[in-house]
Amino acid sequence: MNDALLYWGLILIAGALLLAVVEVFLPSGGIIGLVAGILAIVGVVVLFRFDTTWGLTGLLGLIVLVPATVAFAFKVWPHTPMGRKFILGSETEEERAERLVLERQERDQIYAILDARGTSITPLHPVGVVLIDGTRYDALAEGTWIEANRTVRVTKVDGLQIKVREV
């Protein structure tokens, strides 16, 4: 018998399993996984060409190792940079702290303009853009509509929503 078929079959199956693990870490749109599947099928066919017993052993080995590889991937993937981006709520403590600081700064900046005066850039029917202290804000007209280029005063800040009245 030709031992080269045995070696090639085992190498192809090992390569398929290795590529399946690589697929977890490198975003390829499934191309690496597809190549891994093709290598696994070709590896089993080569083992069957060598000997039926080796072919069945390779097939049963894949039946056991493929689910184990998938389980390993699901266990490891959330801890990869790509996995953290895809899974909601899996931001790191540093990312969460940075996000909270930015949200707090934005909220403080908006609350700082309470009772400030500015100019309506666009008509507020009822929503438009106002210019306050050199910064553009989306604002909601309180009461009546406000035309462009009118002086406005910030009357209320509710979350990130700014309400203004014409002065």
PDB file of C-alpha atoms in Angstrom:
ATOM      1  CA  MET A   1       0.000   0.000   0.000  1.00  0.00           C
ATOM      2  CA  ASN A   2       1.017   3.592  -0.553  1.00  0.00           C
ATOM      3  CA  ASP A   3       1.719   5.262   2.809  1.00  0.00           C
ATOM      4  CA  ALA A   4       1.779   8.680   1.124  1.00  0.00           C
ATOM      5  CA  LEU A   5      -2.040   8.585   0.929  1.00  0.00           C
ATOM      6  CA  LEU A   6      -2.221   8.005   4.687  1.00  0.00           C
ATOM      7  CA  TYR A   7       0.119  10.899   5.418  1.00  0.00           C
ATOM      8  CA  TRP A   8      -1.665  13.246   3.019  1.00  0.00           C
ATOM      9  CA  GLY A   9      -5.064  12.343   4.441  1.00  0.00           C
ATOM     10  CA  LEU A  10      -3.923  13.035   8.005  1.00  0.00           C
ATOM     11  CA  ILE A  11      -2.175  16.268   6.970  1.00  0.00           C
ATOM     12  CA  LEU A  12      -5.302  17.484   5.162  1.00  0.00           C
ATOM     13  CA  ILE A  13      -7.529  16.777   8.168  1.00  0.00           C
ATOM     14  CA  ALA A  14      -5.045  18.422  10.552  1.00  0.00           C
ATOM     15  CA  GLY A  15      -4.867  21.427   8.222  1.00  0.00           C
ATOM     16  CA  ALA A  16      -8.661  21.615   8.151  1.00  0.00           C
ATOM     17  CA  LEU A  17      -8.845  21.692  11.941  1.00  0.00           C
ATOM     18  CA  LEU A  18      -6.064  24.285  12.109  1.00  0.00           C
ATOM     19  CA  LEU A  19      -7.845  26.511   9.578  1.00  0.00           C
ATOM     20  CA  ALA A  20     -11.092  26.150  11.527  1.00  0.00           C
ATOM     21  CA  VAL A  21      -9.315  27.559  14.588  1.00  0.00           C
ATOM     22  CA  VAL A  22      -7.707  30.339  12.496  1.00  0.00           C
ATOM     23  CA  GLU A  23     -11.190  31.301  11.225  1.00  0.00           C
ATOM     24  CA  VAL A  24     -12.067  32.338  14.788  1.00  0.00           C
ATOM     25  CA  PHE A  25      -9.273  34.910  14.953  1.00  0.00           C
ATOM     26  CA  LEU A  26      -9.116  36.246  11.383  1.00  0.00           C
ATOM     27  CA  PRO A  27     -12.226  37.796   9.853  1.00  0.00           C
ATOM     28  CA  SER A  28     -12.472  36.311   6.375  1.00  0.00           C
ATOM     29  CA  GLY A  29     -16.192  36.223   5.751  1.00  0.00           C
ATOM     30  CA  GLY A  30     -16.159  32.434   6.013  1.00  0.00           C
ATOM     31  CA  ILE A  31     -13.577  31.851   3.275  1.00  0.00           C
ATOM     32  CA  ILE A  32     -11.097  30.206   5.648  1.00  0.00           C
ATOM     33  CA  GLY A  33     -13.896  28.069   7.097  1.00  0.00           C
ATOM     34  CA  LEU A  34     -14.956  27.008   3.599  1.00  0.00           C
ATOM     35  CA  VAL A  35     -11.380  26.013   2.753  1.00  0.00           C
ATOM     36  CA  ALA A  36     -11.203  24.102   6.053  1.00  0.00           C
ATOM     37  CA  GLY A  37     -14.364  22.192   5.157  1.00  0.00           C
ATOM     38  CA  ILE A  38     -13.040  21.327   1.706  1.00  0.00           C
ATOM     39  CA  LEU A  39      -9.729  20.149   3.196  1.00  0.00           C
ATOM     40  CA  ALA A  40     -11.582  17.956   5.697  1.00  0.00           C
ATOM     41  CA  ILE A  41     -13.690  16.329   2.967  1.00  0.00           C
ATOM     42  CA  VAL A  42     -10.676  15.769   0.712  1.00  0.00           C
ATOM     43  CA  GLY A  43      -8.713  14.383   3.681  1.00  0.00           C
ATOM     44  CA  VAL A  44     -11.431  11.821   4.451  1.00  0.00           C
ATOM     45  CA  VAL A  45     -11.653  10.834   0.771  1.00  0.00           C
ATOM     46  CA  VAL A  46      -7.869  10.359   0.647  1.00  0.00           C
ATOM     47  CA  LEU A  47      -8.007   8.221   3.810  1.00  0.00           C
ATOM     48  CA  PHE A  48     -10.752   6.084   2.241  1.00  0.00           C
ATOM     49  CA  ARG A  49      -8.558   5.686  -0.837  1.00  0.00           C
ATOM     50  CA  PHE A  50      -5.785   4.413   1.437  1.00  0.00           C
ATOM     51  CA  ASP A  51      -7.964   2.046   3.477  1.00  0.00           C
ATOM     52  CA  THR A  52     -11.608   1.837   4.530  1.00  0.00           C
ATOM     53  CA  THR A  53     -10.657   1.516   8.197  1.00  0.00           C
ATOM     54  CA  TRP A  54      -8.554   4.689   8.034  1.00  0.00           C
ATOM     55  CA  GLY A  55     -11.334   6.451   6.147  1.00  0.00           C
ATOM     56  CA  LEU A  56     -13.894   5.554   8.815  1.00  0.00           C
ATOM     57  CA  THR A  57     -11.423   6.539  11.539  1.00  0.00           C
ATOM     58  CA  GLY A  58     -10.856   9.916   9.892  1.00  0.00           C
ATOM     59  CA  LEU A  59     -14.607  10.446   9.441  1.00  0.00           C
ATOM     60  CA  LEU A  60     -15.370   9.544  13.062  1.00  0.00           C
ATOM     61  CA  GLY A  61     -12.465  11.719  14.191  1.00  0.00           C
ATOM     62  CA  LEU A  62     -13.967  14.670  12.328  1.00  0.00           C
ATOM     63  CA  ILE A  63     -17.406  13.930  13.772  1.00  0.00           C
ATOM     64  CA  VAL A  64     -15.845  14.291  17.238  1.00  0.00           C
ATOM     65  CA  LEU A  65     -13.271  17.025  16.560  1.00  0.00           C
ATOM     66  CA  VAL A  66     -15.441  19.443  14.544  1.00  0.00           C
ATOM     67  CA  PRO A  67     -17.954  19.997  17.391  1.00  0.00           C
ATOM     68  CA  ALA A  68     -15.040  20.263  19.839  1.00  0.00           C
ATOM     69  CA  THR A  69     -13.421  22.893  17.602  1.00  0.00           C
ATOM     70  CA  VAL A  70     -16.711  24.804  17.319  1.00  0.00           C
ATOM     71  CA  ALA A  71     -17.132  24.691  21.109  1.00  0.00           C
ATOM     72  CA  PHE A  72     -13.574  25.971  21.514  1.00  0.00           C
ATOM     73  CA  ALA A  73     -14.306  28.769  19.043  1.00  0.00           C
ATOM     74  CA  PHE A  74     -17.455  29.836  20.918  1.00  0.00           C
ATOM     75  CA  LYS A  75     -15.494  29.835  24.167  1.00  0.00           C
ATOM     76  CA  VAL A  76     -12.548  31.857  22.828  1.00  0.00           C
ATOM     77  CA  TRP A  77     -14.252  34.148  20.263  1.00  0.00           C
ATOM     78  CA  PRO A  78     -15.876  36.607  22.727  1.00  0.00           C
ATOM     79  CA  HIS A  79     -12.398  37.389  24.069  1.00  0.00           C
ATOM     80  CA  THR A  80     -10.955  38.309  20.660  1.00  0.00           C
ATOM     81  CA  PRO A  81     -11.023  41.932  19.423  1.00  0.00           C
ATOM     82  CA  MET A  82     -13.454  41.023  16.650  1.00  0.00           C
ATOM     83  CA  GLY A  83     -15.695  39.083  19.024  1.00  0.00           C
ATOM     84  CA  ARG A  84     -15.886  41.997  21.467  1.00  0.00           C
ATOM     85  CA  LYS A  85     -17.120  44.246  18.666  1.00  0.00           C
ATOM     86  CA  PHE A  86     -19.864  41.843  17.644  1.00  0.00           C
ATOM     87  CA  ILE A  87     -21.194  40.845  21.047  1.00  0.00           C
ATOM     88  CA  LEU A  88     -23.303  43.438  22.831  1.00  0.00           C
ATOM     89  CA  GLY A  89     -22.315  44.351  26.353  1.00  0.00           C
ATOM     90  CA  SER A  90     -18.858  42.893  26.133  1.00  0.00           C
ATOM     91  CA  GLU A  91     -16.889  46.135  26.325  1.00  0.00           C
ATOM     92  CA  THR A  92     -13.835  46.181  28.534  1.00  0.00           C
ATOM     93  CA  GLU A  93     -13.714  48.155  31.767  1.00  0.00           C
ATOM     94  CA  GLU A  94     -11.444  50.752  30.132  1.00  0.00           C
ATOM     95  CA  GLU A  95     -13.845  51.191  27.200  1.00  0.00           C
ATOM     96  CA  ARG A  96     -16.803  51.483  29.548  1.00  0.00           C
ATOM     97  CA  ALA A  97     -15.024  54.059  31.736  1.00  0.00           C
ATOM     98  CA  GLU A  98     -14.003  56.075  28.669  1.00  0.00           C
ATOM     99  CA  ARG A  99     -17.562  55.998  27.307  1.00  0.00           C
ATOM    100  CA  LEU A 100     -18.996  57.135  30.654  1.00  0.00           C
ATOM    101  CA  VAL A 101     -16.514  60.020  30.866  1.00  0.00           C
ATOM    102  CA  LEU A 102     -17.425  61.168  27.344  1.00  0.00           C
ATOM    103  CA  GLU A 103     -21.164  60.920  28.096  1.00  0.00           C
ATOM    104  CA  ARG A 104     -20.714  62.897  31.310  1.00  0.00           C
ATOM    105  CA  GLN A 105     -18.716  65.601  29.498  1.00  0.00           C
ATOM    106  CA  GLU A 106     -21.376  65.878  26.795  1.00  0.00           C
ATOM    107  CA  ARG A 107     -24.170  66.067  29.372  1.00  0.00           C
ATOM    108  CA  ASP A 108     -22.288  68.681  31.427  1.00  0.00           C
ATOM    109  CA  GLN A 109     -21.655  70.734  28.283  1.00  0.00           C
ATOM    110  CA  ILE A 110     -25.358  70.715  27.412  1.00  0.00           C
ATOM    111  CA  TYR A 111     -26.496  71.550  30.947  1.00  0.00           C
ATOM    112  CA  ALA A 112     -23.989  74.445  31.000  1.00  0.00           C
ATOM    113  CA  ILE A 113     -25.985  76.272  28.302  1.00  0.00           C
ATOM    114  CA  LEU A 114     -29.182  76.441  30.370  1.00  0.00           C
ATOM    115  CA  ASP A 115     -30.479  80.069  30.257  1.00  0.00           C
ATOM    116  CA  ALA A 116     -27.865  80.924  27.603  1.00  0.00           C
ATOM    117  CA  ARG A 117     -28.783  83.102  24.635  1.00  0.00           C
ATOM    118  CA  GLY A 118     -28.067  82.310  21.030  1.00  0.00           C
ATOM    119  CA  THR A 119     -29.336  82.634  17.466  1.00  0.00           C
ATOM    120  CA  SER A 120     -31.569  80.332  15.470  1.00  0.00           C
ATOM    121  CA  ILE A 121     -29.698  79.253  12.344  1.00  0.00           C
ATOM    122  CA  THR A 122     -32.635  77.446  10.763  1.00  0.00           C
ATOM    123  CA  PRO A 123     -36.347  77.862  11.340  1.00  0.00           C
ATOM    124  CA  LEU A 124     -37.508  75.860  14.348  1.00  0.00           C
ATOM    125  CA  HIS A 125     -40.762  74.276  13.126  1.00  0.00           C
ATOM    126  CA  PRO A 126     -40.586  72.926  15.883  1.00  0.00           C
ATOM    127  CA  VAL A 127     -37.084  71.438  15.527  1.00  0.00           C
ATOM    128  CA  GLY A 128     -34.097  73.260  14.091  1.00  0.00           C
ATOM    129  CA  VAL A 129     -30.521  74.335  14.678  1.00  0.00           C
ATOM    130  CA  VAL A 130     -29.378  77.099  17.021  1.00  0.00           C
ATOM    131  CA  LEU A 131     -25.954  78.658  17.567  1.00  0.00           C
ATOM    132  CA  ILE A 132     -25.025  79.171  21.214  1.00  0.00           C
ATOM    133  CA  ASP A 133     -21.541  80.357  22.205  1.00  0.00           C
ATOM    134  CA  GLY A 134     -20.172  79.351  18.798  1.00  0.00           C
ATOM    135  CA  THR A 135     -21.520  75.787  18.953  1.00  0.00           C
ATOM    136  CA  ARG A 136     -24.380  74.415  16.846  1.00  0.00           C
ATOM    137  CA  TYR A 137     -27.092  72.474  18.663  1.00  0.00           C
ATOM    138  CA  ASP A 138     -30.274  70.768  17.571  1.00  0.00           C
ATOM    139  CA  ALA A 139     -33.080  72.416  19.505  1.00  0.00           C
ATOM    140  CA  LEU A 140     -36.832  72.213  19.986  1.00  0.00           C
ATOM    141  CA  ALA A 141     -38.938  75.382  19.921  1.00  0.00           C
ATOM    142  CA  GLU A 142     -41.068  75.707  23.018  1.00  0.00           C
ATOM    143  CA  GLY A 143     -44.452  77.282  22.355  1.00  0.00           C
ATOM    144  CA  THR A 144     -44.522  78.806  18.864  1.00  0.00           C
ATOM    145  CA  TRP A 145     -42.364  78.279  15.828  1.00  0.00           C
ATOM    146  CA  ILE A 146     -39.213  80.376  15.610  1.00  0.00           C
ATOM    147  CA  GLU A 147     -37.910  81.733  12.314  1.00  0.00           C
ATOM    148  CA  ALA A 148     -34.222  81.792  11.323  1.00  0.00           C
ATOM    149  CA  ASN A 149     -31.849  84.499  12.605  1.00  0.00           C
ATOM    150  CA  ARG A 150     -33.833  85.205  15.758  1.00  0.00           C
ATOM    151  CA  THR A 151     -32.425  85.540  19.269  1.00  0.00           C
ATOM    152  CA  VAL A 152     -33.360  82.566  21.453  1.00  0.00           C
ATOM    153  CA  ARG A 153     -32.851  81.563  25.082  1.00  0.00           C
ATOM    154  CA  VAL A 154     -32.394  78.003  26.347  1.00  0.00           C
ATOM    155  CA  THR A 155     -35.301  77.351  28.712  1.00  0.00           C
ATOM    156  CA  LYS A 156     -34.922  73.663  29.425  1.00  0.00           C
ATOM    157  CA  VAL A 157     -32.457  70.834  28.952  1.00  0.00           C
ATOM    158  CA  ASP A 158     -34.009  67.377  29.138  1.00  0.00           C
ATOM    159  CA  GLY A 159     -31.401  64.668  28.641  1.00  0.00           C
ATOM    160  CA  LEU A 160     -29.777  65.654  25.362  1.00  0.00           C
ATOM    161  CA  GLN A 161     -32.815  67.624  24.163  1.00  0.00           C
ATOM    162  CA  ILE A 162     -32.544  71.413  24.254  1.00  0.00           C
ATOM    163  CA  LYS A 163     -35.714  73.539  24.383  1.00  0.00           C
ATOM    164  CA  VAL A 164     -35.569  77.214  23.414  1.00  0.00           C
ATOM    165  CA  ARG A 165     -37.893  80.245  23.315  1.00  0.00           C
ATOM    166  CA  GLU A 166     -37.623  83.368  21.216  1.00  0.00           C
ATOM    167  CA  VAL A 167     -36.465  86.400  23.200  1.00  0.00           C
TER     168      VAL A 167
END
